[in-house]
XYZ file of C-alpha atoms in Angstrom:
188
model
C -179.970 194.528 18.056
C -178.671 197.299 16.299
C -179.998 196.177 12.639
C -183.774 196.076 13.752
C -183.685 199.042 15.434
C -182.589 200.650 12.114
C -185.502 198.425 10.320
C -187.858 200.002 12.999
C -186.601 203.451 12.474
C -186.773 203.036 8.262
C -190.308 201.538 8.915
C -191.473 204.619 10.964
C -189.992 207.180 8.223
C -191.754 205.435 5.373
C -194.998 205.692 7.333
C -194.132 209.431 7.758
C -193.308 209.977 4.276
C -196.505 208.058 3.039
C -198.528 210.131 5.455
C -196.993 213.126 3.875
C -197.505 212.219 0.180
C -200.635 211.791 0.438
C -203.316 214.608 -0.839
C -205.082 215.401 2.407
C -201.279 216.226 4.036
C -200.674 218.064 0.910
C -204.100 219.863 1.052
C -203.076 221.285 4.551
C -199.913 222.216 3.890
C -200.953 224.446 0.950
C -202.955 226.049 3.442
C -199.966 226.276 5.798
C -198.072 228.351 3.191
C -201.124 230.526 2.478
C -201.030 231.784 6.256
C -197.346 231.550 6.652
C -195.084 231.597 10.171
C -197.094 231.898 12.779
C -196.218 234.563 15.564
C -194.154 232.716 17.826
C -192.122 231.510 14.575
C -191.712 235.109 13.183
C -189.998 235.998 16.439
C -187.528 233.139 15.850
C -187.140 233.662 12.334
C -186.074 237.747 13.156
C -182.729 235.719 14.505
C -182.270 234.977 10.619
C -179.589 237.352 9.087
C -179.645 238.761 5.195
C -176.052 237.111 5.105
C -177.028 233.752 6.157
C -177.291 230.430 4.840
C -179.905 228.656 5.808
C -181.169 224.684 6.038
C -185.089 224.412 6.593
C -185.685 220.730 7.846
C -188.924 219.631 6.975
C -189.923 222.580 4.907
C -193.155 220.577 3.107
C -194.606 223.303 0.514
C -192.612 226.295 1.517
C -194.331 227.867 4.635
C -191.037 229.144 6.056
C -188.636 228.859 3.142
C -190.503 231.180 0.979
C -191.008 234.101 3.426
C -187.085 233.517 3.717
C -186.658 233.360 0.774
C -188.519 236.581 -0.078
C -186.263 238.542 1.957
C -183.210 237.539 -0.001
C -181.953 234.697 2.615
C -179.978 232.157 1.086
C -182.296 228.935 2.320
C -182.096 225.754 1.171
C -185.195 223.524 2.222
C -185.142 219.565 2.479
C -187.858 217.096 2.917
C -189.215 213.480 3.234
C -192.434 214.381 0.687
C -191.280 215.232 -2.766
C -194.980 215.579 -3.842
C -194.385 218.644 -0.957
C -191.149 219.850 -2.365
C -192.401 220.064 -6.282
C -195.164 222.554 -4.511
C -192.767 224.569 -2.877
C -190.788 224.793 -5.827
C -193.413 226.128 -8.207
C -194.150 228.625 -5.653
C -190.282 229.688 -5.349
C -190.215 230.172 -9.203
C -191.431 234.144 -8.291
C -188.616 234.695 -5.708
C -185.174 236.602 -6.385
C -183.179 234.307 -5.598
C -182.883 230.208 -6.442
C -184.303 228.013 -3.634
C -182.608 224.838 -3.720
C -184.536 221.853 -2.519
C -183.382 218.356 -1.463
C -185.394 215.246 -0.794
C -184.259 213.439 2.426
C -185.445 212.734 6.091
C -184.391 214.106 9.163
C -182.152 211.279 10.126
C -180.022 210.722 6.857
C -178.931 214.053 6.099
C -176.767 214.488 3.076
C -174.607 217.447 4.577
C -171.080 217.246 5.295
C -168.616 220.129 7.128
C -169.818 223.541 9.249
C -172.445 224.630 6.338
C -174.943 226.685 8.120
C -175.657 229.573 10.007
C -178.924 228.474 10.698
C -180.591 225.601 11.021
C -184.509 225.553 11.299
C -187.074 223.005 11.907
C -190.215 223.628 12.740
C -193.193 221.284 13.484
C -190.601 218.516 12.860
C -188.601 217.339 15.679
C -191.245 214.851 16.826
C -190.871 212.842 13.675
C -187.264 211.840 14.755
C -188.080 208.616 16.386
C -186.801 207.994 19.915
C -184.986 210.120 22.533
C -181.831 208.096 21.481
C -182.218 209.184 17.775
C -182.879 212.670 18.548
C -180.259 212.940 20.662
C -177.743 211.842 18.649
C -179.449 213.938 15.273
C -179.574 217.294 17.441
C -175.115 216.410 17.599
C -175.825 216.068 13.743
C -177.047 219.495 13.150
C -174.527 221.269 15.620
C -171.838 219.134 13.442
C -173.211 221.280 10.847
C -173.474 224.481 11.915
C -170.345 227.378 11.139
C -168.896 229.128 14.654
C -171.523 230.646 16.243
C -175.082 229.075 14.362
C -177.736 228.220 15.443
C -180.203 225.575 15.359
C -184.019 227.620 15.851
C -186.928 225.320 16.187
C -190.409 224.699 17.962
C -192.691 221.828 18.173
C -196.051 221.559 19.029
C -199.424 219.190 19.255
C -199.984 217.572 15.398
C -203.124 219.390 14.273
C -206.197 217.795 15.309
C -207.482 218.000 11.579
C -204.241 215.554 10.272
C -206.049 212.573 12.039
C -203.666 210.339 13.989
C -200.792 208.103 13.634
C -201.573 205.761 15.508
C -202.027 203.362 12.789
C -197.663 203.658 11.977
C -197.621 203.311 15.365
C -199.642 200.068 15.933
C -197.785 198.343 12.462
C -194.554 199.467 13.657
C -195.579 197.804 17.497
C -196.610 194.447 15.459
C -193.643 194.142 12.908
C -191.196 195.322 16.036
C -192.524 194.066 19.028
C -189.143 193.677 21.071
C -188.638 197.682 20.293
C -191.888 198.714 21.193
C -191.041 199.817 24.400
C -188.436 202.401 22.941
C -191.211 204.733 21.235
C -192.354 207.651 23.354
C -195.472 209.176 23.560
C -194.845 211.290 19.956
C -193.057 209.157 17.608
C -194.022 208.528 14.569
């Protein structure tokens, strides 16, 4: 029923945000901010306005939010990994204007009302379990954009050198083995 799909989907985020604590994750996504957006994602992020406010979903150590943020864009970035989000902000402590950060996951978001302008995520959709749930969280972040925002995102393979995840995957198939069949090819 309804209640173990919700243990499934809580079971699959805390693999995500262990994954994502952890100092090999962390190690990367330093990296990640060194290099910053990469081509394709500077083309979406030209779509960003001076004037607008910003969410970045799943903004780990900063690679997006602090070029934003650089420019003078009112961002604010949340993620599961606060080990990610103390990086990001002592990297933001340079930039001219505050970068508030948030701790959450994709599918709990603490927003109410038409906030945004923009919403981004990028490299993060496929850790939304389950077309169901991303379905229904894509209606989430339209909820939350103001007339005429935008959500901007792209997804892509997991980098080869993050390993796999198919060990959340396998736990999640033993503790929830009636649900199994709901995971695509992805999740986790």
């Amino acid at each position: 029923g309804l209640t173990m799909e919700l243990e499934m989907l809580e079971h699959l985020l805390q693999g995500v945000r262990c994954t994502f604590e952890g100092s090999r994750e962390q190690q990367y996504r330093m990296a990640e901010v060194a290099s910053g957006p990469m081509e394709a994602e500077k083309r979406l992020l030209r779509r960003i306005q001076a004037q607008d406010k910003v969410l970045d979903l799943g903004c780990a150590a900063g690679r997006i939010l602090l070029p934003l943020a650089q420019r003078g864009i009112g961002v604010l970035g949340m993620d599961i990994a606060l080990v990610l989000l103390r990086e990001a902000a002592k990297l933001s402590q340079t930039y001219p204007i505050s970068v508030p950060l948030v701790q959450g996951d994709p599918i709990h978001l603490p927003f109410k009302g038409k906030t945004f302008d923009k919403i981004i995520f990028l490299k993060t959709y496929c850790y939304v379990p389950g077309r169901a749930n991303r379905i229904r969280w894509l209606g989430e972040l339209q909820a939350l954009l103001k007339a005429a925002g935008e959500v901007l995102f792209s997804q892509y393979v997991i980098d080869e050198a993050l390993g796999s995840y198919e060990p959340i995957l396998a736990d999640t198939a033993q503790r929830f083995p009636a649900l199994v069949d709901q995971l695509e090819e992805g999740d986790g």
